[in-house]
Coordinates of C-alpha atoms in Angstrom, one line a residue:
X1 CA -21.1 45.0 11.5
X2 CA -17.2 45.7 11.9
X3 CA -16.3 44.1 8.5
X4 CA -19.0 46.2 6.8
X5 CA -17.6 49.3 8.5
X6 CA -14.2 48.3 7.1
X7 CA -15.2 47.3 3.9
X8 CA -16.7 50.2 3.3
X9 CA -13.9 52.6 4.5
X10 CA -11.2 50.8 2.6
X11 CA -12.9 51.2 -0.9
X12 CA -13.8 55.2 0.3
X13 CA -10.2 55.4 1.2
X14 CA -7.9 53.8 -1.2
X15 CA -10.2 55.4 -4.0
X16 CA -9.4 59.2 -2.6
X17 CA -5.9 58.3 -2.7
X18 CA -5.9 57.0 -6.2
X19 CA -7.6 60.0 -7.1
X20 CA -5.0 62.3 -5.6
X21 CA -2.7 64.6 -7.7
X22 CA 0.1 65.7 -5.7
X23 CA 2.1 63.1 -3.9
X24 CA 2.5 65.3 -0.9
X25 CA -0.6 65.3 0.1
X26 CA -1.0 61.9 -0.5
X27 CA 1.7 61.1 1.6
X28 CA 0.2 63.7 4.4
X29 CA -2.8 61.6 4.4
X30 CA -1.6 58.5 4.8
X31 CA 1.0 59.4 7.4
X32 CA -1.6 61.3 9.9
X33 CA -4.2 58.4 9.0
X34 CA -1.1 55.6 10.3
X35 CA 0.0 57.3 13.0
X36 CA -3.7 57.5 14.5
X37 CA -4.4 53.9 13.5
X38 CA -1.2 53.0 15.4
X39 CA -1.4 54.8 18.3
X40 CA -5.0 52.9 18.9
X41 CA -4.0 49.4 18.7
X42 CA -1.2 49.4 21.8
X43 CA -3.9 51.0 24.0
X44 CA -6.5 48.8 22.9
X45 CA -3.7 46.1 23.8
X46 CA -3.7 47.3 27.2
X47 CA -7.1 47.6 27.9
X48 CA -7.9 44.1 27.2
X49 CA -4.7 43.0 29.8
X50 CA -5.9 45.2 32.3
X51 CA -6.1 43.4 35.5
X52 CA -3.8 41.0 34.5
X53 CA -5.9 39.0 32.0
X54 CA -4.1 36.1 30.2
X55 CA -5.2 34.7 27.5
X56 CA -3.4 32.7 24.2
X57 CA -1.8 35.0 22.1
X58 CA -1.6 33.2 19.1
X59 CA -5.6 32.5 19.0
X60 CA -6.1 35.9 19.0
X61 CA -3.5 36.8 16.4
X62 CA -5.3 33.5 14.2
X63 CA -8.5 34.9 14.4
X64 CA -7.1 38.2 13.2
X65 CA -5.0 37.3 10.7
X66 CA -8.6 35.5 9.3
X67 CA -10.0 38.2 9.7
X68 CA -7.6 40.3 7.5
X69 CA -8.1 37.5 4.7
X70 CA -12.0 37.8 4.8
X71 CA -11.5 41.6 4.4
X72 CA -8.5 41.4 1.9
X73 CA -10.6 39.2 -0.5
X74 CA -14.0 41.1 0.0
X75 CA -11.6 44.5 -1.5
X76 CA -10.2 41.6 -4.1
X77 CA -13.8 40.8 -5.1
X78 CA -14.4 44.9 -5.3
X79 CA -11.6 45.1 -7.6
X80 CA -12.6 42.8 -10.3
X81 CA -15.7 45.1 -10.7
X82 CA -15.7 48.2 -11.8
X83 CA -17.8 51.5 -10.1
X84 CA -20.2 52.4 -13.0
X85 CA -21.6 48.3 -13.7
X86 CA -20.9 47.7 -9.6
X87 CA -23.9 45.0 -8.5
X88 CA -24.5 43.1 -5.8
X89 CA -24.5 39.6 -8.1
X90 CA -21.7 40.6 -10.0
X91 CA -19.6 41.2 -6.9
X92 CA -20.5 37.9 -5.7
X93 CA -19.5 36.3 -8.9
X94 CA -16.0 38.0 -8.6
X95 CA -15.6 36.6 -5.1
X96 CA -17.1 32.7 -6.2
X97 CA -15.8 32.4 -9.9
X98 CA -13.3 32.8 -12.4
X99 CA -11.8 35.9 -11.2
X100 CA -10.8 34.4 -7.7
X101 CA -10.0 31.0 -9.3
X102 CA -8.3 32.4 -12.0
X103 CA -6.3 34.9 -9.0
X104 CA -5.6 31.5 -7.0
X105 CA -3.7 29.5 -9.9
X106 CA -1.6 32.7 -10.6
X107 CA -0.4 33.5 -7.1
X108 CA 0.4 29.8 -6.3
X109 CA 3.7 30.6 -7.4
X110 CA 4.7 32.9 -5.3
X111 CA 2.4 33.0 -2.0
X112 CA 5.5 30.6 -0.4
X113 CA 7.1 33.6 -0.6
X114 CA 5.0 35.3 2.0
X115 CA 5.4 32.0 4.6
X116 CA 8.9 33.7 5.0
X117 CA 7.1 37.2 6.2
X118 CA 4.3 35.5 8.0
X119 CA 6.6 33.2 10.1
X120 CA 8.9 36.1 10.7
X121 CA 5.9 38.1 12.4
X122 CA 4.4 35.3 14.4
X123 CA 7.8 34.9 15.8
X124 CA 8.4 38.6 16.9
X125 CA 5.2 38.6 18.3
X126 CA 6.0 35.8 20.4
X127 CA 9.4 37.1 21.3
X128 CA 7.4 39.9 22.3
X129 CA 5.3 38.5 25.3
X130 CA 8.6 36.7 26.7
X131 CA 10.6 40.0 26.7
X132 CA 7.8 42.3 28.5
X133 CA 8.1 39.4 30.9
X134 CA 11.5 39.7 31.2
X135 CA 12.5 43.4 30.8
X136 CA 8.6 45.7 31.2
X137 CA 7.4 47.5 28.6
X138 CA 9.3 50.8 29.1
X139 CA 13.1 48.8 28.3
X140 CA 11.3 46.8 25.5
X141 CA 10.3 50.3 24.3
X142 CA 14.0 51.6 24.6
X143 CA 15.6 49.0 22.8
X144 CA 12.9 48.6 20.0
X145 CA 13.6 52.0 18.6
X146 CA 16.8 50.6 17.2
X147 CA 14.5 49.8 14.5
X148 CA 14.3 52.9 13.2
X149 CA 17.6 53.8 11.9
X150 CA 18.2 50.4 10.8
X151 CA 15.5 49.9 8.8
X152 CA 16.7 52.8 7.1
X153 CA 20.0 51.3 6.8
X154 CA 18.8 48.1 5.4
X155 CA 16.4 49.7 3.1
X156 CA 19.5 52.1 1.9
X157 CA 21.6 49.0 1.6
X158 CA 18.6 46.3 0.2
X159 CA 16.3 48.4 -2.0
X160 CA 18.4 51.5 -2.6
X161 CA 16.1 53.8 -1.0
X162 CA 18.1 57.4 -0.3
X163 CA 18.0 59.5 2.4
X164 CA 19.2 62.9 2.4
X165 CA 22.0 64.2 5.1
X166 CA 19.0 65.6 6.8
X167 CA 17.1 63.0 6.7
X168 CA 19.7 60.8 8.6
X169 CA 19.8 63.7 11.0
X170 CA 15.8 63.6 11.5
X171 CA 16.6 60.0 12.1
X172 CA 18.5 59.7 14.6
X173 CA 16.7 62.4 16.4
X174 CA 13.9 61.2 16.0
X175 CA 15.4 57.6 17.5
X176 CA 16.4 59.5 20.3
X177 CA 13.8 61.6 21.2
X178 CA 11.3 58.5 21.4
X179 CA 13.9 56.6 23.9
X180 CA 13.8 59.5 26.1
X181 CA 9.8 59.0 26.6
X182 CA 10.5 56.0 29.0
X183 CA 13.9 56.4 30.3
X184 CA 12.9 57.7 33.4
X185 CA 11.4 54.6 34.2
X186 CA 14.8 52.9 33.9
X187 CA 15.9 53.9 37.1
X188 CA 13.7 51.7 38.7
X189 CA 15.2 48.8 37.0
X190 CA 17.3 45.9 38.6
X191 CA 19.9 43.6 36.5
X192 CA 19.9 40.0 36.6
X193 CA 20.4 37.1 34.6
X194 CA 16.7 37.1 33.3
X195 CA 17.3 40.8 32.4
X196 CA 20.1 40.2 29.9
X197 CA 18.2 37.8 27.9
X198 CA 15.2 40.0 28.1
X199 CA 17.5 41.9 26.1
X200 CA 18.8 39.3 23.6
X201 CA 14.9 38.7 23.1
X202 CA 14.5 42.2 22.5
X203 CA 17.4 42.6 19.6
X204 CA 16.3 39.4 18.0
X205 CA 12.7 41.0 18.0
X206 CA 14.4 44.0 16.4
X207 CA 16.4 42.1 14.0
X208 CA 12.9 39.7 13.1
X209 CA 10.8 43.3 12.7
X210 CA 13.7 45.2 10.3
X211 CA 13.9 41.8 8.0
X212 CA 10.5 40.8 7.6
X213 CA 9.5 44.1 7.2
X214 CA 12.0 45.3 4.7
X215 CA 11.6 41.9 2.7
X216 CA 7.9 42.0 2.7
X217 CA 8.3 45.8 1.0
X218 CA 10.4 43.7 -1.0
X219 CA 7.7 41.4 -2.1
X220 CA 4.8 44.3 -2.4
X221 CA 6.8 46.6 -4.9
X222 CA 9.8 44.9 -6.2
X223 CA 8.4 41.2 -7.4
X224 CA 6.0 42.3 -9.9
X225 CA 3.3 41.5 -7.5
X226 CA 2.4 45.0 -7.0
X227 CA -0.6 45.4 -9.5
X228 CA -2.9 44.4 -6.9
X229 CA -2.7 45.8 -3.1
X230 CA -5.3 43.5 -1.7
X231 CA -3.9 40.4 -4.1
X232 CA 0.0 40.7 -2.0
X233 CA -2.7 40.9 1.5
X234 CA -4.4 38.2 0.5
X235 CA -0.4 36.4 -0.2
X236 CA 0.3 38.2 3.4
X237 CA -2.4 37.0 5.6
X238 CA -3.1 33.8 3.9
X239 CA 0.5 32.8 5.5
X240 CA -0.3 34.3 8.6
X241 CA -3.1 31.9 8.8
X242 CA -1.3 29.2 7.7
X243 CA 1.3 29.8 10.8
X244 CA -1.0 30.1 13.4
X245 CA -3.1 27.3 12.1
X246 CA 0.0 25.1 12.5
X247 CA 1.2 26.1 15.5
X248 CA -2.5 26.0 16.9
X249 CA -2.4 22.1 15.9
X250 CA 0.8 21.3 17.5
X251 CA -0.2 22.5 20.5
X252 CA -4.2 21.4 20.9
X253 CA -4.0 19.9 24.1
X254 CA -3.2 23.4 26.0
X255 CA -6.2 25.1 23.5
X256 CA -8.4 22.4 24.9
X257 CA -7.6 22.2 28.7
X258 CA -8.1 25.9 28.9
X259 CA -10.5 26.8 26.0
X260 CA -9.8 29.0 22.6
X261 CA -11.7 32.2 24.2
X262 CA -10.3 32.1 27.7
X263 CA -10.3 35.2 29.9
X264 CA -11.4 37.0 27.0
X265 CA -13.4 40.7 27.3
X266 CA -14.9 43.2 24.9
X267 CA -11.6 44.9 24.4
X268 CA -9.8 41.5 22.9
X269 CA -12.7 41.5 20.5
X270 CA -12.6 44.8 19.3
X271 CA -8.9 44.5 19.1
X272 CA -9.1 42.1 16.4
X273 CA -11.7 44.0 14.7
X274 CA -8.6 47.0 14.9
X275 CA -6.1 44.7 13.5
X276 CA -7.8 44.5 10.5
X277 CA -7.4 48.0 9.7
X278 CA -3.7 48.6 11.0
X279 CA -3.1 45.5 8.2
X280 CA -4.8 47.5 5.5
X281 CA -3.1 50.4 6.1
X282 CA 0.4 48.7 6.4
X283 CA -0.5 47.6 3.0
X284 CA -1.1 51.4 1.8
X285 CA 2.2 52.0 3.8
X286 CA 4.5 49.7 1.8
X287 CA 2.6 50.6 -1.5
X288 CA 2.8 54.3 -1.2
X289 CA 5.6 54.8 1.3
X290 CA 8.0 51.9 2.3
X291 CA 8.9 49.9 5.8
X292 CA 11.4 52.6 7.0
X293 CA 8.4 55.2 7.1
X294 CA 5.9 52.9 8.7
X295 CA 9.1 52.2 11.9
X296 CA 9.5 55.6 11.9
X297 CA 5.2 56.6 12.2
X298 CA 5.4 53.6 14.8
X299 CA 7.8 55.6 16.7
X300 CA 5.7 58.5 17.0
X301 CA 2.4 56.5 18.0
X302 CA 4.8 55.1 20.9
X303 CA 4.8 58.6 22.1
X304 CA 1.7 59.0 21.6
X305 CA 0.7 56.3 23.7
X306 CA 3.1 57.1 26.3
X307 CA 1.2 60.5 27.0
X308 CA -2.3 59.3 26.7
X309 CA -1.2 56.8 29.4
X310 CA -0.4 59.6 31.8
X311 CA -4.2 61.0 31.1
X312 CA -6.3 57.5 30.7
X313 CA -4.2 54.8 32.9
X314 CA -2.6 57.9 35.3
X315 CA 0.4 57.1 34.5
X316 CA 3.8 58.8 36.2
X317 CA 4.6 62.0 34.3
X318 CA 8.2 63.2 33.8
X319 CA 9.8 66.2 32.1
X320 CA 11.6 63.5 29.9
X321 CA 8.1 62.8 28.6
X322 CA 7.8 66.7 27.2
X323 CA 11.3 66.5 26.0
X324 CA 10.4 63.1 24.2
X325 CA 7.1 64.7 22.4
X326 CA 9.0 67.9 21.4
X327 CA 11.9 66.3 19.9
X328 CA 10.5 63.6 18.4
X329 CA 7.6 65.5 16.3
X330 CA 9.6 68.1 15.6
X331 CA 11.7 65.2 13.9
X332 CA 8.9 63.5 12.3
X333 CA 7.8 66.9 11.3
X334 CA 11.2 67.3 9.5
X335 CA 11.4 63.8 8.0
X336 CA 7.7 63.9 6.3
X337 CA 9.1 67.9 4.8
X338 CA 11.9 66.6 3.8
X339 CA 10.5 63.5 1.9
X340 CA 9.5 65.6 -0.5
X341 CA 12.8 65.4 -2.1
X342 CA 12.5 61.7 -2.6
X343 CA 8.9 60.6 -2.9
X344 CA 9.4 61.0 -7.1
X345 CA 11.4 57.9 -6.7
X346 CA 8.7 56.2 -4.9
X347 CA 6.2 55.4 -7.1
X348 CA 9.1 54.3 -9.9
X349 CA 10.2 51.4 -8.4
X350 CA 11.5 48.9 -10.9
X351 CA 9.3 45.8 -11.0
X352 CA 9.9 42.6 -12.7
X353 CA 7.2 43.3 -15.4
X354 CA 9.1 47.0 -16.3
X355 CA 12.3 45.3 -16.1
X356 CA 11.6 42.1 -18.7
X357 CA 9.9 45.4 -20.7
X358 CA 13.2 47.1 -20.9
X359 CA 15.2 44.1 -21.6

């Protein structure tokens, strides 16, 4: 029933933006749809540790990442069709024959490509366990909004993306106005030796994030692989499956002695069901937007989050938290206005098929 919801959504959705004139509005649609979608997924995250449930991370990101492919080649299958000879036999056909066989031999070439991506993501999200272990949730927070300016840095430097002066200055107020949601838990914090690597995790997870992020935008507009959103998923989740897969096999004996589903709930399931749409709509991200935008729309879910968790989980409130929520969408607010200026250069990205053209 979820994947039919999905389905469903993603061909209503992707189609309205196709069919959309203006850019800013576009963009405006995807940005408010991405920030909602994000600020979901952390609290359905919570929920389904609540009580201090532990489960094995990586058989839940598996069975999401397969989830993504199923959905990712259901919308590949819709593609080869087209609306006004649509049929039920004919999409099966797309799905089961030439089209799909024909898509496999193509991409074969390049889908090692997204291992590089794939592995890079498993890794953070690893990393990511062992540093709320080390440092809590509110420090992780802290540090991970490094991100923001530099993924904009290394998309300035990498794909030549420009920002504005004001831009920059939207940036880095918007970087620090998302910090200042959880500082005042900081005061609660005591150093040790387990805190400072904590720490180290936490850079390497920001380093792992800006890279595989900014390479996969890379791989989605800039490789000529861009004709087909669901075709680079398909790339993109195929490797995810392939990681988790592997690292499932190496380690059976522990998914054995405690069980694939263990001291899992609704909330885990639905979850996973969830992921599939944030990875949808990170692919409408880097094919309409870039990686720098979808760090800096994370950033505002984080606030987000932070201030349903005062209402939902009762959660401490402080007057950094107001502070946090004014500066920071007051920033986001400036960055999306003043995108405008750039957003013609978006959708003119030099490919490798425009490129050989020119030569």
């Amino acid at each position: 029933t979820v994947l039919s919801f999905q389905l469903s959504a993603f061909v209503v959705y992707d189609k309205m933006l196709a069919d959309l004139e203006t850019n800013k509005l576009k963009l405006a649609i995807v940005y408010v749809t991405m920030t909602v979608v994000a600020t979901i997924n952390p609290l359905l995250v919570r929920k389904s540790v609540d009580g201090g449930v532990s489960f094995n991370v990586v058989v839940v990101e598996s069975l999401g990442e397969f989830m993504k492919l199923v959905v990712a080649t259901s919308l590949f299958g819709y593609e080869q069709v087209s609306d006004s000879q649509f049929s039920a036999n004919r999409f099966w056909e797309s799905l089961t024959g030439g089209a799909l066989i024909d898509f496999v031999v193509t991409v074969s070439k390049s889908w090692p490509l997204f291992l590089v991506p794939g592995l890079a993501y498993l890794i953070q999200n690893s990393i990511y366990n062992l540093s709320v272990a080390a440092i809590g949730i509110p420090v992780l927070t802290i540090v991970f909004q490094i991100t923001i300016p530099l993924s904009c840095v290394v998309s300035r430097l990498v794909l030549g993306r420009k920002l504005n002066s004001k831009q920059w200055i939207a940036v880095g107020s918007l970087t620090i106005g998302s910090m200042l949601g959880t500082s005042s838990q900081l005061l609660e914090l005591q150093f040790s030796q387990t805190f400072l690597i904590g720490i180290l995790l936490a850079l390497c997870m920001v380093c792992t994030s800006v890279g595989a992020g900014t390479f996969l935008e890379f791989l989605y507009n800039r490789h000529g692989l861009q004709s087909s959103l669901q075709g680079n998923n398909i790339r993109l989740y195929s490797a995810g499956v392939a990681w988790t897969w592997f690292y499932m096999l190496i380690n059976y004996d522990t998914l054995l002695t405690e069980g694939l589903f263990h001291n899992w709930n609704m909330w885990i399931w639905i979850g996973i069901g969830w992921r599939c749409v944030m990875g949808q709509m990170i692919g409408l991200i880097m094919k309409y937007v870039g990686n720098a935008d979808r760090v800096v729309i994370n950033s505002v879910a984080r606030i987000l989050v932070v201030i349903i968790g005062v209402f939902h989980f009762h959660d401490a409130f402080s007057i950094h938290l107001v502070i946090a929520f004014v500066v920071t969408f007051s920033s986001f607010g400036a960055y999306m206005y003043l995108k405008e200026d750039t957003v013609a250069a978006v959708e003119n990205i030099p490919t490798a098929d425009t490129e050989a053209t020119e030569v």
